[in-house]
Amino acid sequence: MAQGNTRVTPRQFADNPGHHMHQTPILVLTRPQPAALRVLQQVEQALGQPVASVISPVLQIVEAGDWPAIPDGTDVILTSEHAVRGDLSGIHVHCVGTRTAEAAAAKGANVITTGVDAEDLIKALTDCPRGKGFLHICGSHKAVDIAARLSDMGYNCDEHQTYSQVARPLSDQARAALEGEDPALLPLFSPRSARLIGRALTSPGSQLSVLAMSDAIADQWQTFAGTPCKAVEQPTGHAMVRGIVAALRGYAA
């Protein structure tokens, strides 16, 4: 099992760690390392105390391909901050998520639209005239094929990949937390991570709670892991942090 991408915070879960009813779950974060650390920091700030955690990314972001030449009059679509690797000065850009929009603006983009998720963005783009040209700058794996969807709707939409999301195995510590008998909390931020983890586990632990950023992610977990999964009220990072904090507080209550 891979160990190098795992960060274990060896903190005492509760005053009486041997009693499960008073034991705060260990938080298992499987996002790429920078994002996982950011979520942990936000959760700890909201709670006002350290959180027992294991960080074991199941996806590694790797740069791939060159930055594309963007034709005049073409709007760019960005669904991840990882895609933003080149100059966007003066380009009209449509984004999913505020972090992506901020990354695009830092590269000179004129951010026109910021959707909460891909479906929200597609809905907003249907206000554009048919025949409008778009370029989706993206990764090797996409939860929603935006280029195909927009092309089917009469738009000229191509895609260009600037990064890959390489699957990584769970660490021994993460597997032990997710399959063990002690309480654990697993937030899921993408359908692919839900599939990868669901397939990897021999049997999810009896006290594992799973929180998904969307119903589609929850469906993937339930399909591949076979256990319940609850989705937060809105598919955003802020909603996920609120859900994680609420789950940890609720368990300790």
mmCIF file with all atom_site columns, N, CA, C and O in Angstrom, residues 65-71 76 83 85-88 135-138 159-162:
data_model
loop_
_atom_site.group_PDB
_atom_site.id
_atom_site.type_symbol
_atom_site.label_atom_id
_atom_site.label_alt_id
_atom_site.label_comp_id
_atom_site.label_asym_id
_atom_site.label_entity_id
_atom_site.label_seq_id
_atom_site.pdbx_PDB_ins_code
_atom_site.Cartn_x
_atom_site.Cartn_y
_atom_site.Cartn_z
_atom_site.occupancy
_atom_site.B_iso_or_equiv
_atom_site.pdbx_formal_charge
_atom_site.auth_seq_id
_atom_site.auth_comp_id
_atom_site.auth_asym_id
_atom_site.auth_atom_id
_atom_site.pdbx_PDB_model_num
ATOM 1  N N  . GLY A 1 65  ? -0.063  17.775 -21.487 1.00 0.00 ? 65  GLY A N  1
ATOM 2  C CA . GLY A 1 65  ? -0.380  18.575 -22.660 1.00 0.00 ? 65  GLY A CA 1
ATOM 3  C C  . GLY A 1 65  ? 0.075   20.018 -22.540 1.00 0.00 ? 65  GLY A C  1
ATOM 4  O O  . GLY A 1 65  ? 0.497   20.478 -21.477 1.00 0.00 ? 65  GLY A O  1
ATOM 5  N N  . ASP A 1 66  ? -0.021  20.731 -23.636 1.00 0.00 ? 66  ASP A N  1
ATOM 6  C CA . ASP A 1 66  ? 0.369   22.138 -23.690 1.00 0.00 ? 66  ASP A CA 1
ATOM 7  C C  . ASP A 1 66  ? -0.854  23.025 -23.469 1.00 0.00 ? 66  ASP A C  1
ATOM 8  O O  . ASP A 1 66  ? -1.999  22.584 -23.584 1.00 0.00 ? 66  ASP A O  1
ATOM 9  N N  . TRP A 1 67  ? -0.587  24.272 -23.155 1.00 0.00 ? 67  TRP A N  1
ATOM 10 C CA . TRP A 1 67  ? -1.668  25.258 -23.067 1.00 0.00 ? 67  TRP A CA 1
ATOM 11 C C  . TRP A 1 67  ? -2.166  25.548 -24.487 1.00 0.00 ? 67  TRP A C  1
ATOM 12 O O  . TRP A 1 67  ? -1.373  25.771 -25.398 1.00 0.00 ? 67  TRP A O  1
ATOM 13 N N  . PRO A 1 68  ? -3.486  25.514 -24.704 1.00 0.00 ? 68  PRO A N  1
ATOM 14 C CA . PRO A 1 68  ? -3.998  25.632 -26.074 1.00 0.00 ? 68  PRO A CA 1
ATOM 15 C C  . PRO A 1 68  ? -3.963  27.060 -26.609 1.00 0.00 ? 68  PRO A C  1
ATOM 16 O O  . PRO A 1 68  ? -3.985  28.027 -25.845 1.00 0.00 ? 68  PRO A O  1
ATOM 17 N N  . ALA A 1 69  ? -3.937  27.161 -27.927 1.00 0.00 ? 69  ALA A N  1
ATOM 18 C CA . ALA A 1 69  ? -4.199  28.442 -28.586 1.00 0.00 ? 69  ALA A CA 1
ATOM 19 C C  . ALA A 1 69  ? -5.714  28.640 -28.603 1.00 0.00 ? 69  ALA A C  1
ATOM 20 O O  . ALA A 1 69  ? -6.456  27.757 -29.040 1.00 0.00 ? 69  ALA A O  1
ATOM 21 N N  . ILE A 1 70  ? -6.170  29.766 -28.097 1.00 0.00 ? 70  ILE A N  1
ATOM 22 C CA . ILE A 1 70  ? -7.607  30.011 -27.979 1.00 0.00 ? 70  ILE A CA 1
ATOM 23 C C  . ILE A 1 70  ? -8.042  30.913 -29.133 1.00 0.00 ? 70  ILE A C  1
ATOM 24 O O  . ILE A 1 70  ? -7.611  32.076 -29.228 1.00 0.00 ? 70  ILE A O  1
ATOM 25 N N  . PRO A 1 71  ? -8.870  30.408 -30.042 1.00 0.00 ? 71  PRO A N  1
ATOM 26 C CA . PRO A 1 71  ? -9.284  31.206 -31.213 1.00 0.00 ? 71  PRO A CA 1
ATOM 27 C C  . PRO A 1 71  ? -10.031 32.472 -30.813 1.00 0.00 ? 71  PRO A C  1
ATOM 28 O O  . PRO A 1 71  ? -10.729 32.505 -29.781 1.00 0.00 ? 71  PRO A O  1
ATOM 29 N N  . VAL A 1 76  ? -13.915 30.357 -23.053 1.00 0.00 ? 76  VAL A N  1
ATOM 30 C CA . VAL A 1 76  ? -13.312 29.202 -22.386 1.00 0.00 ? 76  VAL A CA 1
ATOM 31 C C  . VAL A 1 76  ? -14.198 28.741 -21.237 1.00 0.00 ? 76  VAL A C  1
ATOM 32 O O  . VAL A 1 76  ? -14.779 29.562 -20.510 1.00 0.00 ? 76  VAL A O  1
ATOM 33 N N  . ALA A 1 83  ? -6.954  23.111 -14.130 1.00 0.00 ? 83  ALA A N  1
ATOM 34 C CA . ALA A 1 83  ? -6.833  23.303 -15.576 1.00 0.00 ? 83  ALA A CA 1
ATOM 35 C C  . ALA A 1 83  ? -6.160  24.611 -15.937 1.00 0.00 ? 83  ALA A C  1
ATOM 36 O O  . ALA A 1 83  ? -5.686  24.779 -17.059 1.00 0.00 ? 83  ALA A O  1
ATOM 37 N N  . ARG A 1 85  ? -3.493  26.843 -16.422 1.00 0.00 ? 85  ARG A N  1
ATOM 38 C CA . ARG A 1 85  ? -2.038  26.782 -16.486 1.00 0.00 ? 85  ARG A CA 1
ATOM 39 C C  . ARG A 1 85  ? -1.429  27.819 -17.422 1.00 0.00 ? 85  ARG A C  1
ATOM 40 O O  . ARG A 1 85  ? -0.214  27.882 -17.545 1.00 0.00 ? 85  ARG A O  1
ATOM 41 N N  . GLY A 1 86  ? -2.248  28.621 -18.088 1.00 0.00 ? 86  GLY A N  1
ATOM 42 C CA . GLY A 1 86  ? -1.713  29.572 -19.058 1.00 0.00 ? 86  GLY A CA 1
ATOM 43 C C  . GLY A 1 86  ? -2.453  30.897 -19.034 1.00 0.00 ? 86  GLY A C  1
ATOM 44 O O  . GLY A 1 86  ? -3.379  31.107 -18.246 1.00 0.00 ? 86  GLY A O  1
ATOM 45 N N  . ASP A 1 87  ? -2.045  31.791 -19.914 1.00 0.00 ? 87  ASP A N  1
ATOM 46 C CA . ASP A 1 87  ? -2.576  33.144 -19.970 1.00 0.00 ? 87  ASP A CA 1
ATOM 47 C C  . ASP A 1 87  ? -4.021  33.152 -20.476 1.00 0.00 ? 87  ASP A C  1
ATOM 48 O O  . ASP A 1 87  ? -4.354  32.497 -21.468 1.00 0.00 ? 87  ASP A O  1
ATOM 49 N N  . LEU A 1 88  ? -4.868  33.887 -19.782 1.00 0.00 ? 88  LEU A N  1
ATOM 50 C CA . LEU A 1 88  ? -6.276  34.038 -20.177 1.00 0.00 ? 88  LEU A CA 1
ATOM 51 C C  . LEU A 1 88  ? -6.649  35.508 -20.345 1.00 0.00 ? 88  LEU A C  1
ATOM 52 O O  . LEU A 1 88  ? -7.826  35.854 -20.303 1.00 0.00 ? 88  LEU A O  1
ATOM 53 N N  . LEU A 1 135 ? -14.440 26.496 -25.682 1.00 0.00 ? 135 LEU A N  1
ATOM 54 C CA . LEU A 1 135 ? -13.355 25.542 -25.498 1.00 0.00 ? 135 LEU A CA 1
ATOM 55 C C  . LEU A 1 135 ? -13.312 25.150 -24.029 1.00 0.00 ? 135 LEU A C  1
ATOM 56 O O  . LEU A 1 135 ? -13.085 26.006 -23.161 1.00 0.00 ? 135 LEU A O  1
ATOM 57 N N  . HIS A 1 136 ? -13.570 23.870 -23.745 1.00 0.00 ? 136 HIS A N  1
ATOM 58 C CA . HIS A 1 136 ? -13.510 23.378 -22.370 1.00 0.00 ? 136 HIS A CA 1
ATOM 59 C C  . HIS A 1 136 ? -12.087 22.908 -22.096 1.00 0.00 ? 136 HIS A C  1
ATOM 60 O O  . HIS A 1 136 ? -11.628 21.909 -22.654 1.00 0.00 ? 136 HIS A O  1
ATOM 61 N N  . ILE A 1 137 ? -11.368 23.628 -21.239 1.00 0.00 ? 137 ILE A N  1
ATOM 62 C CA . ILE A 1 137 ? -10.017 23.243 -20.816 1.00 0.00 ? 137 ILE A CA 1
ATOM 63 C C  . ILE A 1 137 ? -10.179 22.427 -19.545 1.00 0.00 ? 137 ILE A C  1
ATOM 64 O O  . ILE A 1 137 ? -10.701 22.926 -18.547 1.00 0.00 ? 137 ILE A O  1
ATOM 65 N N  . CYS A 1 138 ? -9.755  21.166 -19.590 1.00 0.00 ? 138 CYS A N  1
ATOM 66 C CA . CYS A 1 138 ? -10.190 20.222 -18.556 1.00 0.00 ? 138 CYS A CA 1
ATOM 67 C C  . CYS A 1 138 ? -9.120  19.180 -18.255 1.00 0.00 ? 138 CYS A C  1
ATOM 68 O O  . CYS A 1 138 ? -7.991  19.258 -18.744 1.00 0.00 ? 138 CYS A O  1
ATOM 69 N N  . GLU A 1 159 ? -12.739 20.485 -26.614 1.00 0.00 ? 159 GLU A N  1
ATOM 70 C CA . GLU A 1 159 ? -12.093 20.378 -25.309 1.00 0.00 ? 159 GLU A CA 1
ATOM 71 C C  . GLU A 1 159 ? -10.596 20.182 -25.489 1.00 0.00 ? 159 GLU A C  1
ATOM 72 O O  . GLU A 1 159 ? -10.127 19.705 -26.520 1.00 0.00 ? 159 GLU A O  1
ATOM 73 N N  . HIS A 1 160 ? -9.865  20.580 -24.460 1.00 0.00 ? 160 HIS A N  1
ATOM 74 C CA . HIS A 1 160 ? -8.411  20.427 -24.459 1.00 0.00 ? 160 HIS A CA 1
ATOM 75 C C  . HIS A 1 160 ? -7.985  20.080 -23.034 1.00 0.00 ? 160 HIS A C  1
ATOM 76 O O  . HIS A 1 160 ? -8.333  20.785 -22.087 1.00 0.00 ? 160 HIS A O  1
ATOM 77 N N  . GLN A 1 161 ? -7.227  18.993 -22.901 1.00 0.00 ? 161 GLN A N  1
ATOM 78 C CA . GLN A 1 161 ? -6.818  18.523 -21.575 1.00 0.00 ? 161 GLN A CA 1
ATOM 79 C C  . GLN A 1 161 ? -5.464  19.107 -21.191 1.00 0.00 ? 161 GLN A C  1
ATOM 80 O O  . GLN A 1 161 ? -4.505  19.041 -21.973 1.00 0.00 ? 161 GLN A O  1
ATOM 81 N N  . THR A 1 162 ? -5.412  19.656 -19.985 1.00 0.00 ? 162 THR A N  1
ATOM 82 C CA . THR A 1 162 ? -4.152  20.213 -19.481 1.00 0.00 ? 162 THR A CA 1
ATOM 83 C C  . THR A 1 162 ? -3.648  19.491 -18.227 1.00 0.00 ? 162 THR A C  1
ATOM 84 O O  . THR A 1 162 ? -2.600  19.860 -17.700 1.00 0.00 ? 162 THR A O  1
#
